[in-house]
PDB file of C-alpha atoms in Angstrom:
ATOM      1  CA  MET A   1    -107.695  26.873 136.114  1.00  0.00           C
ATOM      2  CA  GLU A   2    -105.634  27.008 139.290  1.00  0.00           C
ATOM      3  CA  SER A   3    -107.704  29.956 140.587  1.00  0.00           C
ATOM      4  CA  LEU A   4    -111.053  28.198 140.131  1.00  0.00           C
ATOM      5  CA  PRO A   5    -112.819  26.935 143.251  1.00  0.00           C
ATOM      6  CA  GLU A   6    -112.614  23.139 143.447  1.00  0.00           C
ATOM      7  CA  PRO A   7    -116.421  22.602 143.309  1.00  0.00           C
ATOM      8  CA  LEU A   8    -116.536  24.544 140.031  1.00  0.00           C
ATOM      9  CA  LEU A   9    -113.529  22.656 138.661  1.00  0.00           C
ATOM     10  CA  VAL A  10    -115.240  19.363 139.544  1.00  0.00           C
ATOM     11  CA  ARG A  11    -118.310  20.433 137.537  1.00  0.00           C
ATOM     12  CA  ILE A  12    -116.139  21.318 134.549  1.00  0.00           C
ATOM     13  CA  LEU A  13    -114.164  18.079 134.686  1.00  0.00           C
ATOM     14  CA  ALA A  14    -117.387  16.074 135.033  1.00  0.00           C
ATOM     15  CA  SER A  15    -118.308  17.227 131.516  1.00  0.00           C
ATOM     16  CA  VAL A  16    -115.226  15.554 130.030  1.00  0.00           C
ATOM     17  CA  PRO A  17    -115.683  12.004 128.608  1.00  0.00           C
ATOM     18  CA  ALA A  18    -114.723   9.372 131.178  1.00  0.00           C
ATOM     19  CA  VAL A  19    -111.927   7.792 129.144  1.00  0.00           C
ATOM     20  CA  GLU A  20    -110.241  11.159 128.631  1.00  0.00           C
ATOM     21  CA  LEU A  21    -110.550  11.897 132.337  1.00  0.00           C
ATOM     22  CA  ILE A  22    -108.651   8.722 133.202  1.00  0.00           C
ATOM     23  CA  LEU A  23    -106.094   8.675 130.402  1.00  0.00           C
ATOM     24  CA  VAL A  24    -105.404  12.389 129.926  1.00  0.00           C
ATOM     25  CA  CYS A  25    -106.792  14.789 132.526  1.00  0.00           C
ATOM     26  CA  ARG A  26    -105.743  12.681 135.491  1.00  0.00           C
ATOM     27  CA  LEU A  27    -102.101  13.105 134.432  1.00  0.00           C
ATOM     28  CA  VAL A  28    -102.146  16.935 134.258  1.00  0.00           C
ATOM     29  CA  CYS A  29    -101.347  17.666 137.923  1.00  0.00           C
ATOM     30  CA  SER A  30    -101.811  16.341 141.439  1.00  0.00           C
ATOM     31  CA  GLN A  31    -104.871  18.527 142.032  1.00  0.00           C
ATOM     32  CA  TRP A  32    -106.663  17.195 138.943  1.00  0.00           C
ATOM     33  CA  LYS A  33    -105.703  13.642 139.840  1.00  0.00           C
ATOM     34  CA  ALA A  34    -107.209  14.041 143.316  1.00  0.00           C
ATOM     35  CA  LEU A  35    -110.407  15.568 141.933  1.00  0.00           C
ATOM     36  CA  ILE A  36    -110.789  12.901 139.241  1.00  0.00           C
ATOM     37  CA  ASP A  37    -110.288  10.199 141.867  1.00  0.00           C
ATOM     38  CA  SER A  38    -112.860  11.828 144.138  1.00  0.00           C
ATOM     39  CA  THR A  39    -116.328  10.498 144.818  1.00  0.00           C
ATOM     40  CA  ALA A  40    -117.885  13.897 144.117  1.00  0.00           C
ATOM     41  CA  LEU A  41    -116.920  13.938 140.437  1.00  0.00           C
ATOM     42  CA  TRP A  42    -118.206  10.445 139.632  1.00  0.00           C
ATOM     43  CA  LEU A  43    -121.409  10.946 141.608  1.00  0.00           C
ATOM     44  CA  LEU A  44    -122.022  14.092 139.553  1.00  0.00           C
ATOM     45  CA  LYS A  45    -121.434  12.189 136.292  1.00  0.00           C
ATOM     46  CA  CYS A  46    -123.840   9.466 137.439  1.00  0.00           C
ATOM     47  CA  GLN A  47    -126.482  12.064 138.335  1.00  0.00           C
ATOM     48  CA  ARG A  48    -126.126  13.833 134.990  1.00  0.00           C
ATOM     49  CA  GLU A  49    -126.741  10.574 133.127  1.00  0.00           C
ATOM     50  CA  GLY A  50    -129.601   9.409 135.317  1.00  0.00           C
ATOM     51  CA  LEU A  51    -127.650   6.662 137.089  1.00  0.00           C
ATOM     52  CA  ALA A  52    -128.104   8.241 140.526  1.00  0.00           C
ATOM     53  CA  GLY A  53    -130.794  10.410 142.070  1.00  0.00           C
ATOM     54  CA  GLU A  54    -130.263  14.026 143.015  1.00  0.00           C
ATOM     55  CA  ASP A  55    -130.484  13.024 146.685  1.00  0.00           C
ATOM     56  CA  ALA A  56    -127.688  10.415 146.409  1.00  0.00           C
ATOM     57  CA  GLU A  57    -124.823  11.002 148.815  1.00  0.00           C
ATOM     58  CA  GLU A  58    -121.069  10.780 148.333  1.00  0.00           C
ATOM     59  CA  GLU A  59    -120.716   8.599 151.411  1.00  0.00           C
ATOM     60  CA  GLY A  60    -123.679   6.381 150.611  1.00  0.00           C
ATOM     61  CA  GLY A  61    -121.578   3.244 150.311  1.00  0.00           C
ATOM     62  CA  ALA A  62    -121.537   3.140 146.501  1.00  0.00           C
ATOM     63  CA  ASN A  63    -118.382   3.367 144.425  1.00  0.00           C
ATOM     64  CA  TRP A  64    -119.716   5.828 141.874  1.00  0.00           C
ATOM     65  CA  GLN A  65    -116.746   5.476 139.524  1.00  0.00           C
ATOM     66  CA  MET A  66    -117.226   1.699 139.379  1.00  0.00           C
ATOM     67  CA  LEU A  67    -120.969   2.052 138.871  1.00  0.00           C
ATOM     68  CA  TYR A  68    -120.459   4.600 136.079  1.00  0.00           C
ATOM     69  CA  PHE A  69    -118.064   2.384 134.133  1.00  0.00           C
ATOM     70  CA  LEU A  70    -120.226  -0.677 134.800  1.00  0.00           C
ATOM     71  CA  ASP A  71    -123.209   0.981 133.151  1.00  0.00           C
ATOM     72  CA  LYS A  72    -121.126   2.013 130.135  1.00  0.00           C
ATOM     73  CA  ARG A  73    -119.816  -1.528 129.801  1.00  0.00           C
ATOM     74  CA  LYS A  74    -123.260  -3.154 129.756  1.00  0.00           C
ATOM     75  CA  ARG A  75    -123.662  -5.525 126.806  1.00  0.00           C
ATOM     76  CA  ASN A  76    -124.674  -9.081 126.027  1.00  0.00           C
ATOM     77  CA  LEU A  77    -121.830 -11.406 127.040  1.00  0.00           C
ATOM     78  CA  ILE A  78    -123.230 -14.373 125.104  1.00  0.00           C
ATOM     79  CA  LYS A  79    -121.491 -14.710 121.773  1.00  0.00           C
ATOM     80  CA  ASN A  80    -123.413 -15.823 118.674  1.00  0.00           C
ATOM     81  CA  ALA A  81    -126.737 -15.663 120.514  1.00  0.00           C
ATOM     82  CA  THR A  82    -128.897 -16.177 117.421  1.00  0.00           C
ATOM     83  CA  GLY A  83    -126.949 -18.655 115.300  1.00  0.00           C
ATOM     84  CA  GLU A  84    -125.615 -16.160 112.766  1.00  0.00           C
ATOM     85  CA  GLU A  85    -122.223 -17.894 113.085  1.00  0.00           C
ATOM     86  CA  GLY A  86    -123.520 -21.453 113.104  1.00  0.00           C
ATOM     87  CA  LEU A  87    -122.517 -23.139 116.375  1.00  0.00           C
ATOM     88  CA  GLU A  88    -119.375 -21.001 116.793  1.00  0.00           C
ATOM     89  CA  HIS A  89    -118.612 -20.193 120.485  1.00  0.00           C
ATOM     90  CA  TRP A  90    -121.002 -22.913 121.713  1.00  0.00           C
ATOM     91  CA  VAL A  91    -120.031 -26.285 123.186  1.00  0.00           C
ATOM     92  CA  GLU A  92    -122.419 -29.079 122.252  1.00  0.00           C
ATOM     93  CA  VAL A  93    -123.050 -30.846 125.555  1.00  0.00           C
ATOM     94  CA  GLU A  94    -125.585 -33.250 124.041  1.00  0.00           C
ATOM     95  CA  SER A  95    -126.522 -33.778 120.400  1.00  0.00           C
ATOM     96  CA  GLY A  96    -129.256 -36.364 120.600  1.00  0.00           C
ATOM     97  CA  GLY A  97    -131.394 -37.395 117.664  1.00  0.00           C
ATOM     98  CA  ASP A  98    -130.181 -35.487 114.621  1.00  0.00           C
ATOM     99  CA  GLY A  99    -128.396 -32.899 116.763  1.00  0.00           C
ATOM    100  CA  TRP A 100    -128.596 -29.123 116.578  1.00  0.00           C
ATOM    101  CA  LYS A 101    -129.614 -27.139 113.496  1.00  0.00           C
ATOM    102  CA  ILE A 102    -129.910 -23.413 112.697  1.00  0.00           C
ATOM    103  CA  GLU A 103    -133.001 -22.229 110.813  1.00  0.00           C
ATOM    104  CA  GLU A 104    -134.308 -18.921 109.490  1.00  0.00           C
ATOM    105  CA  LEU A 105    -137.211 -17.228 111.242  1.00  0.00           C
ATOM    106  CA  PRO A 106    -140.111 -17.796 111.356  1.00  0.00           C
ATOM    107  CA  GLY A 107    -139.441 -21.401 110.255  1.00  0.00           C
ATOM    108  CA  ASP A 108    -141.998 -24.054 109.378  1.00  0.00           C
ATOM    109  CA  PHE A 109    -145.083 -23.805 111.592  1.00  0.00           C
ATOM    110  CA  GLY A 110    -143.427 -21.003 113.560  1.00  0.00           C
ATOM    111  CA  LYS A 111    -144.027 -17.373 114.481  1.00  0.00           C
ATOM    112  CA  ASP A 112    -141.942 -14.256 113.936  1.00  0.00           C
ATOM    113  CA  PHE A 113    -139.676 -13.194 116.778  1.00  0.00           C
ATOM    114  CA  PRO A 114    -140.757 -10.070 118.722  1.00  0.00           C
ATOM    115  CA  SER A 115    -137.630  -8.181 117.581  1.00  0.00           C
ATOM    116  CA  ASP A 116    -136.834  -7.484 113.927  1.00  0.00           C
ATOM    117  CA  GLU A 117    -133.111  -7.732 114.776  1.00  0.00           C
ATOM    118  CA  VAL A 118    -133.315 -11.505 115.276  1.00  0.00           C
ATOM    119  CA  HIS A 119    -133.315 -13.566 112.073  1.00  0.00           C
ATOM    120  CA  GLN A 120    -132.334 -17.104 113.073  1.00  0.00           C
ATOM    121  CA  TYR A 121    -132.743 -19.654 115.850  1.00  0.00           C
ATOM    122  CA  PHE A 122    -131.261 -22.939 117.023  1.00  0.00           C
ATOM    123  CA  VAL A 123    -133.541 -25.986 116.932  1.00  0.00           C
ATOM    124  CA  THR A 124    -133.321 -29.333 118.732  1.00  0.00           C
ATOM    125  CA  SER A 125    -134.195 -32.841 117.636  1.00  0.00           C
ATOM    126  CA  PHE A 126    -136.085 -35.909 118.918  1.00  0.00           C
ATOM    127  CA  GLU A 127    -133.638 -36.598 121.772  1.00  0.00           C
ATOM    128  CA  TRP A 128    -132.078 -34.125 124.195  1.00  0.00           C
ATOM    129  CA  CYS A 129    -129.824 -31.484 122.671  1.00  0.00           C
ATOM    130  CA  ARG A 130    -127.929 -29.135 125.007  1.00  0.00           C
ATOM    131  CA  LYS A 131    -125.284 -26.498 124.351  1.00  0.00           C
ATOM    132  CA  SER A 132    -123.306 -24.244 126.643  1.00  0.00           C
ATOM    133  CA  GLN A 133    -121.032 -21.225 126.878  1.00  0.00           C
ATOM    134  CA  VAL A 134    -118.723 -20.185 129.714  1.00  0.00           C
ATOM    135  CA  ILE A 135    -118.158 -16.444 130.143  1.00  0.00           C
ATOM    136  CA  ASP A 136    -114.858 -15.296 131.648  1.00  0.00           C
ATOM    137  CA  LEU A 137    -115.864 -12.165 133.549  1.00  0.00           C
ATOM    138  CA  ARG A 138    -112.321 -10.854 133.978  1.00  0.00           C
ATOM    139  CA  ALA A 139    -111.645 -11.234 130.258  1.00  0.00           C
ATOM    140  CA  GLU A 140    -114.820  -9.245 129.596  1.00  0.00           C
ATOM    141  CA  GLY A 141    -113.581  -6.405 131.830  1.00  0.00           C
ATOM    142  CA  TYR A 142    -115.348  -7.141 135.112  1.00  0.00           C
ATOM    143  CA  TRP A 143    -112.507  -7.080 137.603  1.00  0.00           C
ATOM    144  CA  GLU A 144    -112.298  -8.964 140.928  1.00  0.00           C
ATOM    145  CA  GLU A 145    -112.938  -5.990 143.228  1.00  0.00           C
ATOM    146  CA  LEU A 146    -116.078  -5.086 141.297  1.00  0.00           C
ATOM    147  CA  MET A 147    -117.498  -8.603 141.446  1.00  0.00           C
ATOM    148  CA  ASP A 148    -116.558  -9.164 145.099  1.00  0.00           C
ATOM    149  CA  THR A 149    -117.563  -5.830 146.645  1.00  0.00           C
ATOM    150  CA  ILE A 150    -120.216  -4.247 144.407  1.00  0.00           C
ATOM    151  CA  GLN A 151    -121.645  -7.638 143.359  1.00  0.00           C
ATOM    152  CA  PRO A 152    -123.593  -6.199 140.415  1.00  0.00           C
ATOM    153  CA  LYS A 153    -126.695  -7.948 139.172  1.00  0.00           C
ATOM    154  CA  ILE A 154    -126.135 -10.728 136.651  1.00  0.00           C
ATOM    155  CA  VAL A 155    -129.222 -10.866 134.452  1.00  0.00           C
ATOM    156  CA  VAL A 156    -129.882 -13.978 132.348  1.00  0.00           C
ATOM    157  CA  LYS A 157    -132.484 -14.171 129.590  1.00  0.00           C
ATOM    158  CA  ASP A 158    -133.409 -16.738 126.983  1.00  0.00           C
ATOM    159  CA  TRP A 159    -136.171 -17.214 124.417  1.00  0.00           C
ATOM    160  CA  TYR A 160    -137.755 -20.516 123.450  1.00  0.00           C
ATOM    161  CA  ALA A 161    -140.616 -21.713 121.266  1.00  0.00           C
ATOM    162  CA  ALA A 162    -142.146 -24.819 119.751  1.00  0.00           C
ATOM    163  CA  ARG A 163    -143.470 -25.560 116.292  1.00  0.00           C
ATOM    164  CA  CYS A 164    -147.257 -25.224 116.142  1.00  0.00           C
ATOM    165  CA  ASP A 165    -147.555 -28.885 115.132  1.00  0.00           C
ATOM    166  CA  ALA A 166    -145.116 -30.473 117.614  1.00  0.00           C
ATOM    167  CA  GLY A 167    -144.756 -30.399 121.375  1.00  0.00           C
ATOM    168  CA  CYS A 168    -141.358 -29.952 123.014  1.00  0.00           C
ATOM    169  CA  LEU A 169    -139.390 -29.736 126.265  1.00  0.00           C
ATOM    170  CA  TYR A 170    -137.032 -26.906 127.236  1.00  0.00           C
ATOM    171  CA  GLU A 171    -134.546 -26.368 130.096  1.00  0.00           C
ATOM    172  CA  LEU A 172    -132.146 -23.611 131.199  1.00  0.00           C
ATOM    173  CA  ASN A 173    -129.291 -23.996 133.691  1.00  0.00           C
ATOM    174  CA  VAL A 174    -127.006 -21.089 134.655  1.00  0.00           C
ATOM    175  CA  ARG A 175    -124.204 -21.312 137.226  1.00  0.00           C
ATOM    176  CA  LEU A 176    -121.922 -18.673 138.701  1.00  0.00           C
ATOM    177  CA  LEU A 177    -118.493 -20.235 139.114  1.00  0.00           C
ATOM    178  CA  SER A 178    -115.390 -19.455 141.158  1.00  0.00           C
ATOM    179  CA  GLU A 179    -111.778 -19.459 139.954  1.00  0.00           C
ATOM    180  CA  THR A 180    -111.691 -23.220 140.665  1.00  0.00           C
ATOM    181  CA  ASP A 181    -115.072 -23.914 139.006  1.00  0.00           C
ATOM    182  CA  GLU A 182    -116.908 -24.273 142.309  1.00  0.00           C
ATOM    183  CA  VAL A 183    -120.594 -23.319 142.061  1.00  0.00           C
ATOM    184  CA  VAL A 184    -121.207 -20.055 143.931  1.00  0.00           C
ATOM    185  CA  ALA A 185    -124.853 -19.705 142.833  1.00  0.00           C
ATOM    186  CA  GLU A 186    -127.120 -21.561 140.429  1.00  0.00           C
ATOM    187  CA  TYR A 187    -130.414 -21.154 138.614  1.00  0.00           C
ATOM    188  CA  ARG A 188    -132.040 -24.229 137.110  1.00  0.00           C
ATOM    189  CA  SER A 189    -135.426 -23.881 135.459  1.00  0.00           C
ATOM    190  CA  GLU A 190    -138.036 -26.550 135.647  1.00  0.00           C
ATOM    191  CA  THR A 191    -138.471 -28.696 132.574  1.00  0.00           C
ATOM    192  CA  ILE A 192    -140.921 -26.611 130.561  1.00  0.00           C
ATOM    193  CA  ALA A 193    -143.315 -28.586 128.378  1.00  0.00           C
ATOM    194  CA  LEU A 194    -145.042 -26.989 125.401  1.00  0.00           C
ATOM    195  CA  PRO A 195    -147.919 -29.094 124.047  1.00  0.00           C
ATOM    196  CA  GLN A 196    -148.514 -30.239 120.521  1.00  0.00           C
ATOM    197  CA  ASP A 197    -150.901 -27.950 118.615  1.00  0.00           C
ATOM    198  CA  ASN A 198    -149.607 -24.885 120.485  1.00  0.00           C
ATOM    199  CA  GLU A 199    -149.578 -21.315 119.145  1.00  0.00           C
ATOM    200  CA  GLY A 200    -145.874 -21.333 118.273  1.00  0.00           C
ATOM    201  CA  GLU A 201    -145.295 -18.080 120.167  1.00  0.00           C
ATOM    202  CA  TRP A 202    -141.877 -17.114 121.519  1.00  0.00           C
ATOM    203  CA  ASN A 203    -141.540 -17.171 125.298  1.00  0.00           C
ATOM    204  CA  GLU A 204    -138.953 -15.329 127.403  1.00  0.00           C
ATOM    205  CA  ILE A 205    -137.404 -16.798 130.549  1.00  0.00           C
ATOM    206  CA  THR A 206    -135.300 -14.607 132.833  1.00  0.00           C
ATOM    207  CA  HIS A 207    -133.423 -14.804 136.129  1.00  0.00           C
ATOM    208  CA  THR A 208    -131.428 -12.186 138.045  1.00  0.00           C
ATOM    209  CA  PHE A 209    -128.585 -13.153 140.379  1.00  0.00           C
ATOM    210  CA  THR A 210    -128.095 -10.773 143.333  1.00  0.00           C
ATOM    211  CA  ASP A 211    -126.191 -10.938 146.632  1.00  0.00           C
ATOM    212  CA  TYR A 212    -124.322 -14.004 145.445  1.00  0.00           C
ATOM    213  CA  GLY A 213    -121.224 -13.387 147.550  1.00  0.00           C
ATOM    214  CA  PRO A 214    -117.561 -12.942 146.616  1.00  0.00           C
ATOM    215  CA  GLY A 215    -115.541 -15.140 144.289  1.00  0.00           C
ATOM    216  CA  VAL A 216    -117.611 -15.183 141.077  1.00  0.00           C
ATOM    217  CA  ARG A 217    -115.264 -15.296 138.068  1.00  0.00           C
ATOM    218  CA  PHE A 218    -117.232 -17.206 135.394  1.00  0.00           C
ATOM    219  CA  VAL A 219    -120.826 -17.643 134.224  1.00  0.00           C
ATOM    220  CA  SER A 220    -121.814 -21.006 132.767  1.00  0.00           C
ATOM    221  CA  PHE A 221    -124.904 -20.800 130.529  1.00  0.00           C
ATOM    222  CA  GLU A 222    -126.516 -24.027 129.300  1.00  0.00           C
ATOM    223  CA  HIS A 223    -129.853 -24.609 127.608  1.00  0.00           C
ATOM    224  CA  GLY A 224    -131.510 -27.249 125.489  1.00  0.00           C
ATOM    225  CA  GLY A 225    -134.551 -29.268 124.635  1.00  0.00           C
ATOM    226  CA  GLN A 226    -136.143 -31.936 122.492  1.00  0.00           C
ATOM    227  CA  ASP A 227    -139.462 -32.654 120.831  1.00  0.00           C
ATOM    228  CA  THR A 228    -142.138 -34.837 122.429  1.00  0.00           C
ATOM    229  CA  VAL A 229    -143.445 -36.459 119.255  1.00  0.00           C
ATOM    230  CA  PHE A 230    -140.124 -38.186 118.433  1.00  0.00           C
ATOM    231  CA  TRP A 231    -140.185 -37.300 114.748  1.00  0.00           C
ATOM    232  CA  LYS A 232    -136.918 -37.644 112.885  1.00  0.00           C
ATOM    233  CA  GLY A 233    -135.431 -34.277 112.035  1.00  0.00           C
ATOM    234  CA  TRP A 234    -135.713 -30.988 113.901  1.00  0.00           C
ATOM    235  CA  TYR A 235    -139.104 -30.657 115.551  1.00  0.00           C
ATOM    236  CA  GLY A 236    -137.887 -29.866 119.086  1.00  0.00           C
ATOM    237  CA  ALA A 237    -137.479 -26.705 121.144  1.00  0.00           C
ATOM    238  CA  ARG A 238    -136.287 -23.611 119.324  1.00  0.00           C
ATOM    239  CA  VAL A 239    -134.007 -21.178 121.175  1.00  0.00           C
ATOM    240  CA  THR A 240    -132.506 -17.795 120.295  1.00  0.00           C
ATOM    241  CA  HIS A 241    -131.450 -14.359 121.547  1.00  0.00           C
ATOM    242  CA  SER A 242    -129.880 -15.718 124.734  1.00  0.00           C
ATOM    243  CA  SER A 243    -128.243 -13.054 126.896  1.00  0.00           C
ATOM    244  CA  VAL A 244    -126.163 -12.531 130.017  1.00  0.00           C
ATOM    245  CA  THR A 245    -125.630  -8.948 131.166  1.00  0.00           C
ATOM    246  CA  VAL A 246    -123.916  -7.426 134.205  1.00  0.00           C
ATOM    247  CA  GLU A 247    -125.962  -4.466 135.420  1.00  0.00           C
ATOM    248  CA  LEU A 248    -126.329  -1.904 138.188  1.00  0.00           C
TER     249      LEU A 248
END
């Protein structure tokens, strides 16, 4: 391929899977290494997969290689989001009343979840129950340069519901933390009250962190609730399908 014009060689290399480009093709020769490290190749890959418009420019300020790998890496960073593993991966911050419990959907006086992939939920008791998870972004593959310069969106979602026959309270608190656990940015919902004799529908709450500045290394996710009728057992807020994703 030495006789091929470089623009044509870039188009050919852009058809190769990204991992093979980095681990194999980049080692072939100095010319291939330079082309694979170039902005032109990764912009072309982004355009082919709909991650960049046809009018996007090489010198537009974006690191197209980083953005390409970021999109491929997108996944839910919350572990055990629906209770399939009990309370594994969660830290019980508060276990008031009778503490946390996992139940099968739709549950007593409950409604089915909007997605067929979700089968269980966590439920709170007659005093405040809170649980948390801390996500190590570096351990999940989001390196310092990416977080400090690109500052990709950090999208947080959670789902909550009440029994039809019992009111409840729900709260969500998410913090972006530095290496030394300093709070770089924070989202704290209001205390959401669902009345007794409600419809039992599932509600989604979401927040997107943007332009949060350099230094973010961890995401602390905490949510919880309680019932408002103070019945012994598990009549409080139900939560499931929590998610934290890092996105373009």
